[in-house]
Amino acid sequence: MERQWERATGPGTLDDMVEDARAAGFPIEKRTVHDWIGRGLLDRPVRRGAGRGSRPGLHSENQRRLFLLLLSKREEMPKRPALALIPLNIWLWWGEECVPLRQALKAFSTWCGDGASPKEACHRAARDALNQMDHPGASDTARNRFIRIFTEIAYQGGRLSEAKRDEFEAAARAVFEPPSVFRSTRLIHAAGPPGALITVDGLIARTSGLAEAVQLVRTKRLTEALLDRAGVLHRHSKREYAALRPGLAAQTTGTLSELFAERTMDEEFNSAGRDLLMALGWLLTSPRAQ
């Protein structure tokens, strides 16, 4: 079966892009291309000459193909933040030849720019943390409070104040180390297999990093260099985790086994923005990552 984006061959002008779209059954105006360039869905064209009478800029073959891919996915992913995950994933796994870093930065900002995207990512992280840490002795009230505080801290962004950190720690311990079970023993609860233990202190560190990453993007202080480092860290971590995952999964039972389940391709695609946020947070707060 022919894939429409494979029809484009060689560099092309804006007019060529519009003609590509119409030939593939997507009537589209030039302003859409300009809008997508501004949001990082597409890269800017390469200029040819300067001054009056210069020839129209050229879009690379990869960008022409990306344009047709975006158009083919727009019906099922109509919102621009969702479409932005396409160039972001291509940059992560196929490199700058297909999607340059300057475009990836804009695409990531577009994904984050819709408040629903990072907020959903923060809420999902809160739910994941609850599933990893939940203790049978915890109350539903404590669980709901933990999710609310986690999501608020991560989404509001910024460095945790001492008061906010204490509030979050209390909420986490009420779920992970409920007083009815742990007050008399003074033990520390750790879950997960050896080498990947989950603790309250580790959770606080990860949440603090996520909050700082959200703030960095929201205040438009994220640079190409830092995003590039986050991409390198993300790819390295994925390779390292892929080697460890089967062993970790074999050592894990119950609800925690979901933590080490192999992701589908769709899950990998949809998690790219959230995973990059976590990598950024790790870079900002972890001496090991730095």
PDB file of C-alpha atoms in Angstrom:
ATOM      1  CA  MET A   1       0.000   0.000   0.000  1.00  0.00           C
ATOM      2  CA  GLU A   2       1.400   3.362  -1.024  1.00  0.00           C
ATOM      3  CA  ARG A   3       2.064   5.826   1.761  1.00  0.00           C
ATOM      4  CA  GLN A   4       1.192   9.308   0.560  1.00  0.00           C
ATOM      5  CA  TRP A   5       4.222  11.005   2.114  1.00  0.00           C
ATOM      6  CA  GLU A   6       6.532   8.886  -0.032  1.00  0.00           C
ATOM      7  CA  ARG A   7       5.314  10.696  -3.161  1.00  0.00           C
ATOM      8  CA  ALA A   8       7.450  13.757  -2.373  1.00  0.00           C
ATOM      9  CA  THR A   9      10.932  13.575  -3.860  1.00  0.00           C
ATOM     10  CA  GLY A  10      13.643  16.192  -3.654  1.00  0.00           C
ATOM     11  CA  PRO A  11      13.494  19.695  -2.153  1.00  0.00           C
ATOM     12  CA  GLY A  12      10.529  21.920  -3.008  1.00  0.00           C
ATOM     13  CA  THR A  13       9.133  25.416  -2.646  1.00  0.00           C
ATOM     14  CA  LEU A  14       6.037  26.465  -0.725  1.00  0.00           C
ATOM     15  CA  ASP A  15       4.052  26.163  -3.951  1.00  0.00           C
ATOM     16  CA  ASP A  16       5.363  22.612  -4.373  1.00  0.00           C
ATOM     17  CA  MET A  17       4.239  21.796  -0.816  1.00  0.00           C
ATOM     18  CA  VAL A  18       0.737  23.080  -1.481  1.00  0.00           C
ATOM     19  CA  GLU A  19       0.606  21.112  -4.743  1.00  0.00           C
ATOM     20  CA  ASP A  20       1.827  17.981  -2.902  1.00  0.00           C
ATOM     21  CA  ALA A  21      -1.057  18.378  -0.471  1.00  0.00           C
ATOM     22  CA  ARG A  22      -3.687  18.896  -3.136  1.00  0.00           C
ATOM     23  CA  ALA A  23      -2.440  15.948  -5.186  1.00  0.00           C
ATOM     24  CA  ALA A  24      -2.773  13.775  -2.070  1.00  0.00           C
ATOM     25  CA  GLY A  25      -6.348  14.950  -1.529  1.00  0.00           C
ATOM     26  CA  PHE A  26      -5.696  17.620   1.106  1.00  0.00           C
ATOM     27  CA  PRO A  27      -6.778  21.057  -0.181  1.00  0.00           C
ATOM     28  CA  ILE A  28      -4.812  23.505   1.932  1.00  0.00           C
ATOM     29  CA  GLU A  29      -3.801  27.164   1.981  1.00  0.00           C
ATOM     30  CA  LYS A  30      -0.297  28.620   2.247  1.00  0.00           C
ATOM     31  CA  ARG A  31      -1.135  30.221   5.593  1.00  0.00           C
ATOM     32  CA  THR A  32      -1.426  26.744   7.145  1.00  0.00           C
ATOM     33  CA  VAL A  33       2.156  25.981   6.122  1.00  0.00           C
ATOM     34  CA  HIS A  34       3.346  29.288   7.601  1.00  0.00           C
ATOM     35  CA  ASP A  35       1.448  28.561  10.823  1.00  0.00           C
ATOM     36  CA  TRP A  36       2.950  25.094  11.116  1.00  0.00           C
ATOM     37  CA  ILE A  37       6.446  26.468  10.559  1.00  0.00           C
ATOM     38  CA  GLY A  38       5.927  28.933  13.409  1.00  0.00           C
ATOM     39  CA  ARG A  39       4.839  26.115  15.719  1.00  0.00           C
ATOM     40  CA  GLY A  40       7.590  23.660  14.832  1.00  0.00           C
ATOM     41  CA  LEU A  41       5.400  21.187  12.982  1.00  0.00           C
ATOM     42  CA  LEU A  42       7.556  22.053   9.964  1.00  0.00           C
ATOM     43  CA  ASP A  43      10.998  23.654   9.637  1.00  0.00           C
ATOM     44  CA  ARG A  44      11.610  26.944   7.873  1.00  0.00           C
ATOM     45  CA  PRO A  45      12.759  26.746   4.227  1.00  0.00           C
ATOM     46  CA  VAL A  46      16.362  27.271   3.185  1.00  0.00           C
ATOM     47  CA  ARG A  47      16.789  30.654   1.529  1.00  0.00           C
ATOM     48  CA  ARG A  48      18.238  30.908  -1.960  1.00  0.00           C
ATOM     49  CA  GLY A  49      19.899  34.255  -2.546  1.00  0.00           C
ATOM     50  CA  ALA A  50      19.166  37.520  -0.775  1.00  0.00           C
ATOM     51  CA  GLY A  51      17.474  40.782  -1.528  1.00  0.00           C
ATOM     52  CA  ARG A  52      14.870  41.648  -4.114  1.00  0.00           C
ATOM     53  CA  GLY A  53      14.267  39.096  -6.799  1.00  0.00           C
ATOM     54  CA  SER A  54      15.655  36.205  -4.756  1.00  0.00           C
ATOM     55  CA  ARG A  55      14.176  32.808  -5.516  1.00  0.00           C
ATOM     56  CA  PRO A  56      11.664  31.151  -3.134  1.00  0.00           C
ATOM     57  CA  GLY A  57      13.158  29.153  -0.270  1.00  0.00           C
ATOM     58  CA  LEU A  58      13.357  25.364  -0.459  1.00  0.00           C
ATOM     59  CA  HIS A  59      11.946  22.786   1.937  1.00  0.00           C
ATOM     60  CA  SER A  60      13.946  19.569   2.140  1.00  0.00           C
ATOM     61  CA  GLU A  61      12.563  16.268   0.887  1.00  0.00           C
ATOM     62  CA  ASN A  62      12.220  15.105   4.499  1.00  0.00           C
ATOM     63  CA  GLN A  63      10.171  18.183   5.349  1.00  0.00           C
ATOM     64  CA  ARG A  64       7.931  17.697   2.308  1.00  0.00           C
ATOM     65  CA  ARG A  65       7.304  14.138   3.439  1.00  0.00           C
ATOM     66  CA  LEU A  66       6.708  15.267   7.017  1.00  0.00           C
ATOM     67  CA  PHE A  67       4.136  17.756   5.723  1.00  0.00           C
ATOM     68  CA  LEU A  68       2.160  14.997   3.990  1.00  0.00           C
ATOM     69  CA  LEU A  69       2.445  12.770   7.059  1.00  0.00           C
ATOM     70  CA  LEU A  70       1.048  15.558   9.261  1.00  0.00           C
ATOM     71  CA  LEU A  71      -1.842  16.087   6.855  1.00  0.00           C
ATOM     72  CA  SER A  72      -2.649  12.379   6.817  1.00  0.00           C
ATOM     73  CA  LYS A  73      -2.725  12.283  10.637  1.00  0.00           C
ATOM     74  CA  ARG A  74      -4.574  15.563  11.163  1.00  0.00           C
ATOM     75  CA  GLU A  75      -8.029  13.980  11.057  1.00  0.00           C
ATOM     76  CA  GLU A  76      -7.289  11.633  13.962  1.00  0.00           C
ATOM     77  CA  MET A  77      -5.057  14.183  15.753  1.00  0.00           C
ATOM     78  CA  PRO A  78      -6.673  17.562  14.956  1.00  0.00           C
ATOM     79  CA  LYS A  79      -5.044  19.573  17.745  1.00  0.00           C
ATOM     80  CA  ARG A  80      -1.640  21.091  17.057  1.00  0.00           C
ATOM     81  CA  PRO A  81      -0.059  19.944  20.376  1.00  0.00           C
ATOM     82  CA  ALA A  82      -0.849  16.339  19.431  1.00  0.00           C
ATOM     83  CA  LEU A  83       0.513  16.852  15.904  1.00  0.00           C
ATOM     84  CA  ALA A  84       3.673  18.343  17.440  1.00  0.00           C
ATOM     85  CA  LEU A  85       4.497  14.905  18.830  1.00  0.00           C
ATOM     86  CA  ILE A  86       5.162  13.718  15.261  1.00  0.00           C
ATOM     87  CA  PRO A  87       8.218  15.931  14.547  1.00  0.00           C
ATOM     88  CA  LEU A  88       9.285  15.561  18.182  1.00  0.00           C
ATOM     89  CA  ASN A  89       9.411  11.758  17.896  1.00  0.00           C
ATOM     90  CA  ILE A  90      11.145  11.949  14.518  1.00  0.00           C
ATOM     91  CA  TRP A  91      13.827  14.224  16.002  1.00  0.00           C
ATOM     92  CA  LEU A  92      14.294  11.922  18.999  1.00  0.00           C
ATOM     93  CA  TRP A  93      14.770   8.730  17.019  1.00  0.00           C
ATOM     94  CA  TRP A  94      15.830   9.725  13.485  1.00  0.00           C
ATOM     95  CA  GLY A  95      17.887  12.818  14.230  1.00  0.00           C
ATOM     96  CA  GLU A  96      18.471  16.287  12.881  1.00  0.00           C
ATOM     97  CA  GLU A  97      18.676  15.250   9.245  1.00  0.00           C
ATOM     98  CA  CYS A  98      14.912  14.760   9.353  1.00  0.00           C
ATOM     99  CA  VAL A  99      13.926  17.310  12.007  1.00  0.00           C
ATOM    100  CA  PRO A 100      16.529  19.913  13.049  1.00  0.00           C
ATOM    101  CA  LEU A 101      16.960  20.857  16.686  1.00  0.00           C
ATOM    102  CA  ARG A 102      15.525  24.362  16.170  1.00  0.00           C
ATOM    103  CA  GLN A 103      12.309  22.770  14.897  1.00  0.00           C
ATOM    104  CA  ALA A 104      12.228  20.211  17.730  1.00  0.00           C
ATOM    105  CA  LEU A 105      12.430  23.049  20.282  1.00  0.00           C
ATOM    106  CA  LYS A 106       9.416  24.779  18.713  1.00  0.00           C
ATOM    107  CA  ALA A 107       7.511  21.490  18.493  1.00  0.00           C
ATOM    108  CA  PHE A 108       8.176  20.733  22.157  1.00  0.00           C
ATOM    109  CA  SER A 109       7.048  24.250  23.114  1.00  0.00           C
ATOM    110  CA  THR A 110       3.873  23.741  21.064  1.00  0.00           C
ATOM    111  CA  TRP A 111       3.154  20.484  22.876  1.00  0.00           C
ATOM    112  CA  CYS A 112       3.702  22.232  26.218  1.00  0.00           C
ATOM    113  CA  GLY A 113       1.974  25.438  25.122  1.00  0.00           C
ATOM    114  CA  ASP A 114      -1.476  23.893  25.330  1.00  0.00           C
ATOM    115  CA  GLY A 115      -1.991  23.858  29.102  1.00  0.00           C
ATOM    116  CA  ALA A 116      -3.865  20.563  28.810  1.00  0.00           C
ATOM    117  CA  SER A 117      -0.735  18.756  27.585  1.00  0.00           C
ATOM    118  CA  PRO A 118       1.628  19.307  30.537  1.00  0.00           C
ATOM    119  CA  LYS A 119      -1.268  19.211  33.019  1.00  0.00           C
ATOM    120  CA  GLU A 120      -2.348  15.799  31.716  1.00  0.00           C
ATOM    121  CA  ALA A 121       1.286  14.691  31.861  1.00  0.00           C
ATOM    122  CA  CYS A 122       1.545  15.833  35.491  1.00  0.00           C
ATOM    123  CA  HIS A 123      -1.722  14.127  36.430  1.00  0.00           C
ATOM    124  CA  ARG A 124      -0.607  10.933  34.677  1.00  0.00           C
ATOM    125  CA  ALA A 125       2.686  11.058  36.574  1.00  0.00           C
ATOM    126  CA  ALA A 126       0.731  11.435  39.824  1.00  0.00           C
ATOM    127  CA  ARG A 127      -1.429   8.406  39.000  1.00  0.00           C
ATOM    128  CA  ASP A 128       1.636   6.365  38.034  1.00  0.00           C
ATOM    129  CA  ALA A 129       3.347   7.293  41.304  1.00  0.00           C
ATOM    130  CA  LEU A 130       0.257   6.311  43.275  1.00  0.00           C
ATOM    131  CA  ASN A 131       0.109   2.933  41.552  1.00  0.00           C
ATOM    132  CA  GLN A 132       3.775   2.363  42.381  1.00  0.00           C
ATOM    133  CA  MET A 133       3.581   3.494  46.006  1.00  0.00           C
ATOM    134  CA  ASP A 134       0.065   2.701  47.178  1.00  0.00           C
ATOM    135  CA  HIS A 135      -0.137   0.815  50.467  1.00  0.00           C
ATOM    136  CA  PRO A 136      -3.246  -1.249  51.364  1.00  0.00           C
ATOM    137  CA  GLY A 137      -3.408   0.569  54.713  1.00  0.00           C
ATOM    138  CA  ALA A 138      -3.767   4.004  53.084  1.00  0.00           C
ATOM    139  CA  SER A 139      -7.162   5.724  53.021  1.00  0.00           C
ATOM    140  CA  ASP A 140      -8.948   6.942  49.896  1.00  0.00           C
ATOM    141  CA  THR A 141      -8.785  10.459  51.331  1.00  0.00           C
ATOM    142  CA  ALA A 142      -4.996  10.196  51.558  1.00  0.00           C
ATOM    143  CA  ARG A 143      -4.775   8.878  47.984  1.00  0.00           C
ATOM    144  CA  ASN A 144      -6.907  11.710  46.564  1.00  0.00           C
ATOM    145  CA  ARG A 145      -4.912  14.307  48.505  1.00  0.00           C
ATOM    146  CA  PHE A 146      -1.648  12.867  47.190  1.00  0.00           C
ATOM    147  CA  ILE A 147      -2.801  13.035  43.552  1.00  0.00           C
ATOM    148  CA  ARG A 148      -4.086  16.604  43.987  1.00  0.00           C
ATOM    149  CA  ILE A 149      -0.903  17.926  45.627  1.00  0.00           C
ATOM    150  CA  PHE A 150       1.418  16.077  43.220  1.00  0.00           C
ATOM    151  CA  THR A 151      -0.434  17.436  40.167  1.00  0.00           C
ATOM    152  CA  GLU A 152      -0.541  20.984  41.578  1.00  0.00           C
ATOM    153  CA  ILE A 153       3.183  21.041  42.373  1.00  0.00           C
ATOM    154  CA  ALA A 154       4.243  19.629  39.023  1.00  0.00           C
ATOM    155  CA  TYR A 155       1.892  21.732  36.901  1.00  0.00           C
ATOM    156  CA  GLN A 156       2.429  25.048  38.714  1.00  0.00           C
ATOM    157  CA  GLY A 157       6.149  24.513  38.231  1.00  0.00           C
ATOM    158  CA  GLY A 158       9.161  26.070  39.890  1.00  0.00           C
ATOM    159  CA  ARG A 159      11.481  25.131  42.711  1.00  0.00           C
ATOM    160  CA  LEU A 160       9.786  23.559  45.734  1.00  0.00           C
ATOM    161  CA  SER A 161       9.663  25.776  48.810  1.00  0.00           C
ATOM    162  CA  GLU A 162      10.387  24.134  52.143  1.00  0.00           C
ATOM    163  CA  ALA A 163       6.726  24.413  53.142  1.00  0.00           C
ATOM    164  CA  LYS A 164       5.512  22.871  49.890  1.00  0.00           C
ATOM    165  CA  ARG A 165       8.070  20.099  50.123  1.00  0.00           C
ATOM    166  CA  ASP A 166       6.929  19.281  53.689  1.00  0.00           C
ATOM    167  CA  GLU A 167       3.294  19.242  52.572  1.00  0.00           C
ATOM    168  CA  PHE A 168       4.086  16.913  49.688  1.00  0.00           C
ATOM    169  CA  GLU A 169       6.209  14.604  51.837  1.00  0.00           C
ATOM    170  CA  ALA A 170       3.398  14.314  54.382  1.00  0.00           C
ATOM    171  CA  ALA A 171       0.909  13.455  51.621  1.00  0.00           C
ATOM    172  CA  ALA A 172       3.276  10.867  50.115  1.00  0.00           C
ATOM    173  CA  ARG A 173       4.032   9.187  53.442  1.00  0.00           C
ATOM    174  CA  ALA A 174       0.302   9.018  54.267  1.00  0.00           C
ATOM    175  CA  VAL A 175      -0.085   6.856  51.136  1.00  0.00           C
ATOM    176  CA  PHE A 176       3.225   5.003  51.067  1.00  0.00           C
ATOM    177  CA  GLU A 177       3.858   4.704  54.813  1.00  0.00           C
ATOM    178  CA  PRO A 178       0.434   5.060  56.499  1.00  0.00           C
ATOM    179  CA  PRO A 179       0.786   5.869  60.225  1.00  0.00           C
ATOM    180  CA  SER A 180      -1.520   3.005  61.197  1.00  0.00           C
ATOM    181  CA  VAL A 181       1.139   0.602  59.930  1.00  0.00           C
ATOM    182  CA  PHE A 182       4.500   2.418  60.118  1.00  0.00           C
ATOM    183  CA  ARG A 183       4.236   4.806  63.092  1.00  0.00           C
ATOM    184  CA  SER A 184       5.219   2.212  65.671  1.00  0.00           C
ATOM    185  CA  THR A 185       7.909   0.479  63.574  1.00  0.00           C
ATOM    186  CA  ARG A 186       9.727   3.577  62.250  1.00  0.00           C
ATOM    187  CA  LEU A 187      10.639   1.587  59.160  1.00  0.00           C
ATOM    188  CA  ILE A 188      11.083   3.079  55.693  1.00  0.00           C
ATOM    189  CA  HIS A 189       8.948   1.556  52.963  1.00  0.00           C
ATOM    190  CA  ALA A 190      10.678   0.729  49.688  1.00  0.00           C
ATOM    191  CA  ALA A 191       8.902  -0.982  46.788  1.00  0.00           C
ATOM    192  CA  GLY A 192      10.109  -2.567  43.588  1.00  0.00           C
ATOM    193  CA  PRO A 193      12.973  -4.899  42.673  1.00  0.00           C
ATOM    194  CA  PRO A 194      16.555  -4.428  43.903  1.00  0.00           C
ATOM    195  CA  GLY A 195      18.310  -1.803  41.812  1.00  0.00           C
ATOM    196  CA  ALA A 196      15.068   0.054  41.058  1.00  0.00           C
ATOM    197  CA  LEU A 197      13.640   0.691  44.515  1.00  0.00           C
ATOM    198  CA  ILE A 198      10.917   3.301  44.889  1.00  0.00           C
ATOM    199  CA  THR A 199      10.991   5.465  48.022  1.00  0.00           C
ATOM    200  CA  VAL A 200       9.348   8.668  49.207  1.00  0.00           C
ATOM    201  CA  ASP A 201      12.650  10.553  48.960  1.00  0.00           C
ATOM    202  CA  GLY A 202      13.125   9.387  45.368  1.00  0.00           C
ATOM    203  CA  LEU A 203       9.575  10.412  44.490  1.00  0.00           C
ATOM    204  CA  ILE A 204      10.089  13.903  45.937  1.00  0.00           C
ATOM    205  CA  ALA A 205      13.277  14.316  43.899  1.00  0.00           C
ATOM    206  CA  ARG A 206      11.535  13.290  40.651  1.00  0.00           C
ATOM    207  CA  THR A 207       8.537  15.521  41.309  1.00  0.00           C
ATOM    208  CA  SER A 208      10.783  18.480  42.096  1.00  0.00           C
ATOM    209  CA  GLY A 209      12.581  17.958  38.783  1.00  0.00           C
ATOM    210  CA  LEU A 210       9.306  17.727  36.840  1.00  0.00           C
ATOM    211  CA  ALA A 211       8.104  20.996  38.404  1.00  0.00           C
ATOM    212  CA  GLU A 212      11.308  22.806  37.433  1.00  0.00           C
ATOM    213  CA  ALA A 213      11.120  21.461  33.875  1.00  0.00           C
ATOM    214  CA  VAL A 214       7.526  22.665  33.442  1.00  0.00           C
ATOM    215  CA  GLN A 215       8.510  26.117  34.719  1.00  0.00           C
ATOM    216  CA  LEU A 216      11.500  26.282  32.362  1.00  0.00           C
ATOM    217  CA  VAL A 217       9.362  25.588  29.307  1.00  0.00           C
ATOM    218  CA  ARG A 218       6.499  27.794  30.435  1.00  0.00           C
ATOM    219  CA  THR A 219       8.777  30.814  30.899  1.00  0.00           C
ATOM    220  CA  LYS A 220      10.400  30.206  27.480  1.00  0.00           C
ATOM    221  CA  ARG A 221      13.858  29.680  28.982  1.00  0.00           C
ATOM    222  CA  LEU A 222      14.431  26.269  27.416  1.00  0.00           C
ATOM    223  CA  THR A 223      17.348  26.416  24.976  1.00  0.00           C
ATOM    224  CA  GLU A 224      18.280  24.222  22.033  1.00  0.00           C
ATOM    225  CA  ALA A 225      21.393  23.084  23.902  1.00  0.00           C
ATOM    226  CA  LEU A 226      19.438  21.952  26.958  1.00  0.00           C
ATOM    227  CA  LEU A 227      16.780  20.201  24.875  1.00  0.00           C
ATOM    228  CA  ASP A 228      19.561  18.427  22.976  1.00  0.00           C
ATOM    229  CA  ARG A 229      21.063  17.227  26.274  1.00  0.00           C
ATOM    230  CA  ALA A 230      17.640  16.035  27.411  1.00  0.00           C
ATOM    231  CA  GLY A 231      17.268  14.099  24.152  1.00  0.00           C
ATOM    232  CA  VAL A 232      20.668  12.462  24.616  1.00  0.00           C
ATOM    233  CA  LEU A 233      19.799  11.546  28.202  1.00  0.00           C
ATOM    234  CA  HIS A 234      16.408  10.194  27.145  1.00  0.00           C
ATOM    235  CA  ARG A 235      17.858   7.962  24.417  1.00  0.00           C
ATOM    236  CA  HIS A 236      20.638   6.706  26.702  1.00  0.00           C
ATOM    237  CA  SER A 237      18.146   5.964  29.484  1.00  0.00           C
ATOM    238  CA  LYS A 238      15.850   4.121  27.076  1.00  0.00           C
ATOM    239  CA  ARG A 239      18.684   1.898  25.851  1.00  0.00           C
ATOM    240  CA  GLU A 240      19.836   1.224  29.395  1.00  0.00           C
ATOM    241  CA  TYR A 241      16.303   0.477  30.545  1.00  0.00           C
ATOM    242  CA  ALA A 242      15.616  -1.823  27.567  1.00  0.00           C
ATOM    243  CA  ALA A 243      18.528  -3.998  28.662  1.00  0.00           C
ATOM    244  CA  LEU A 244      17.372  -4.068  32.296  1.00  0.00           C
ATOM    245  CA  ARG A 245      13.605  -4.281  31.823  1.00  0.00           C
ATOM    246  CA  PRO A 246      13.203  -8.072  31.346  1.00  0.00           C
ATOM    247  CA  GLY A 247      15.131  -8.762  34.541  1.00  0.00           C
ATOM    248  CA  LEU A 248      13.224  -6.112  36.495  1.00  0.00           C
ATOM    249  CA  ALA A 249       9.905  -7.440  35.224  1.00  0.00           C
ATOM    250  CA  ALA A 250      10.841 -10.986  36.262  1.00  0.00           C
ATOM    251  CA  GLN A 251      11.503  -9.791  39.819  1.00  0.00           C
ATOM    252  CA  THR A 252       8.263  -7.822  40.144  1.00  0.00           C
ATOM    253  CA  THR A 253       4.748  -9.012  40.953  1.00  0.00           C
ATOM    254  CA  GLY A 254       1.356  -7.439  41.586  1.00  0.00           C
ATOM    255  CA  THR A 255       0.481  -3.914  40.504  1.00  0.00           C
ATOM    256  CA  LEU A 256       4.146  -2.923  40.272  1.00  0.00           C
ATOM    257  CA  SER A 257       4.620  -5.361  37.398  1.00  0.00           C
ATOM    258  CA  GLU A 258       2.858  -2.805  35.164  1.00  0.00           C
ATOM    259  CA  LEU A 259       5.744  -0.438  35.806  1.00  0.00           C
ATOM    260  CA  PHE A 260       8.102  -2.718  33.873  1.00  0.00           C
ATOM    261  CA  ALA A 261       5.687  -3.844  31.148  1.00  0.00           C
ATOM    262  CA  GLU A 262       6.920  -3.346  27.593  1.00  0.00           C
ATOM    263  CA  ARG A 263       5.383  -0.307  25.908  1.00  0.00           C
ATOM    264  CA  THR A 264       3.572  -0.511  22.600  1.00  0.00           C
ATOM    265  CA  MET A 265       4.636   1.739  19.725  1.00  0.00           C
ATOM    266  CA  ASP A 266       1.612   3.991  20.336  1.00  0.00           C
ATOM    267  CA  GLU A 267       2.497   4.299  24.014  1.00  0.00           C
ATOM    268  CA  GLU A 268       6.079   5.222  23.139  1.00  0.00           C
ATOM    269  CA  PHE A 269       4.872   7.837  20.658  1.00  0.00           C
ATOM    270  CA  ASN A 270       2.336   9.423  22.989  1.00  0.00           C
ATOM    271  CA  SER A 271       4.731   9.521  25.953  1.00  0.00           C
ATOM    272  CA  ALA A 272       7.522  11.421  24.138  1.00  0.00           C
ATOM    273  CA  GLY A 273       6.561  14.831  25.527  1.00  0.00           C
ATOM    274  CA  ARG A 274       6.182  13.580  29.095  1.00  0.00           C
ATOM    275  CA  ASP A 275       9.403  11.570  28.896  1.00  0.00           C
ATOM    276  CA  LEU A 276      11.326  14.632  27.685  1.00  0.00           C
ATOM    277  CA  LEU A 277       9.887  16.691  30.535  1.00  0.00           C
ATOM    278  CA  MET A 278      11.126  14.066  32.997  1.00  0.00           C
ATOM    279  CA  ALA A 279      14.558  14.014  31.342  1.00  0.00           C
ATOM    280  CA  LEU A 280      14.729  17.805  31.578  1.00  0.00           C
ATOM    281  CA  GLY A 281      13.788  17.629  35.243  1.00  0.00           C
ATOM    282  CA  TRP A 282      16.496  15.086  35.871  1.00  0.00           C
ATOM    283  CA  LEU A 283      19.062  17.313  34.149  1.00  0.00           C
ATOM    284  CA  LEU A 284      18.001  20.317  36.203  1.00  0.00           C
ATOM    285  CA  THR A 285      18.102  18.626  39.595  1.00  0.00           C
ATOM    286  CA  SER A 286      20.254  15.483  39.496  1.00  0.00           C
ATOM    287  CA  PRO A 287      24.056  15.748  39.843  1.00  0.00           C
ATOM    288  CA  ARG A 288      24.305  12.266  38.331  1.00  0.00           C
ATOM    289  CA  ALA A 289      22.428  13.317  35.190  1.00  0.00           C
ATOM    290  CA  GLN A 290      24.402  16.555  34.917  1.00  0.00           C
TER     291      GLN A 290
END
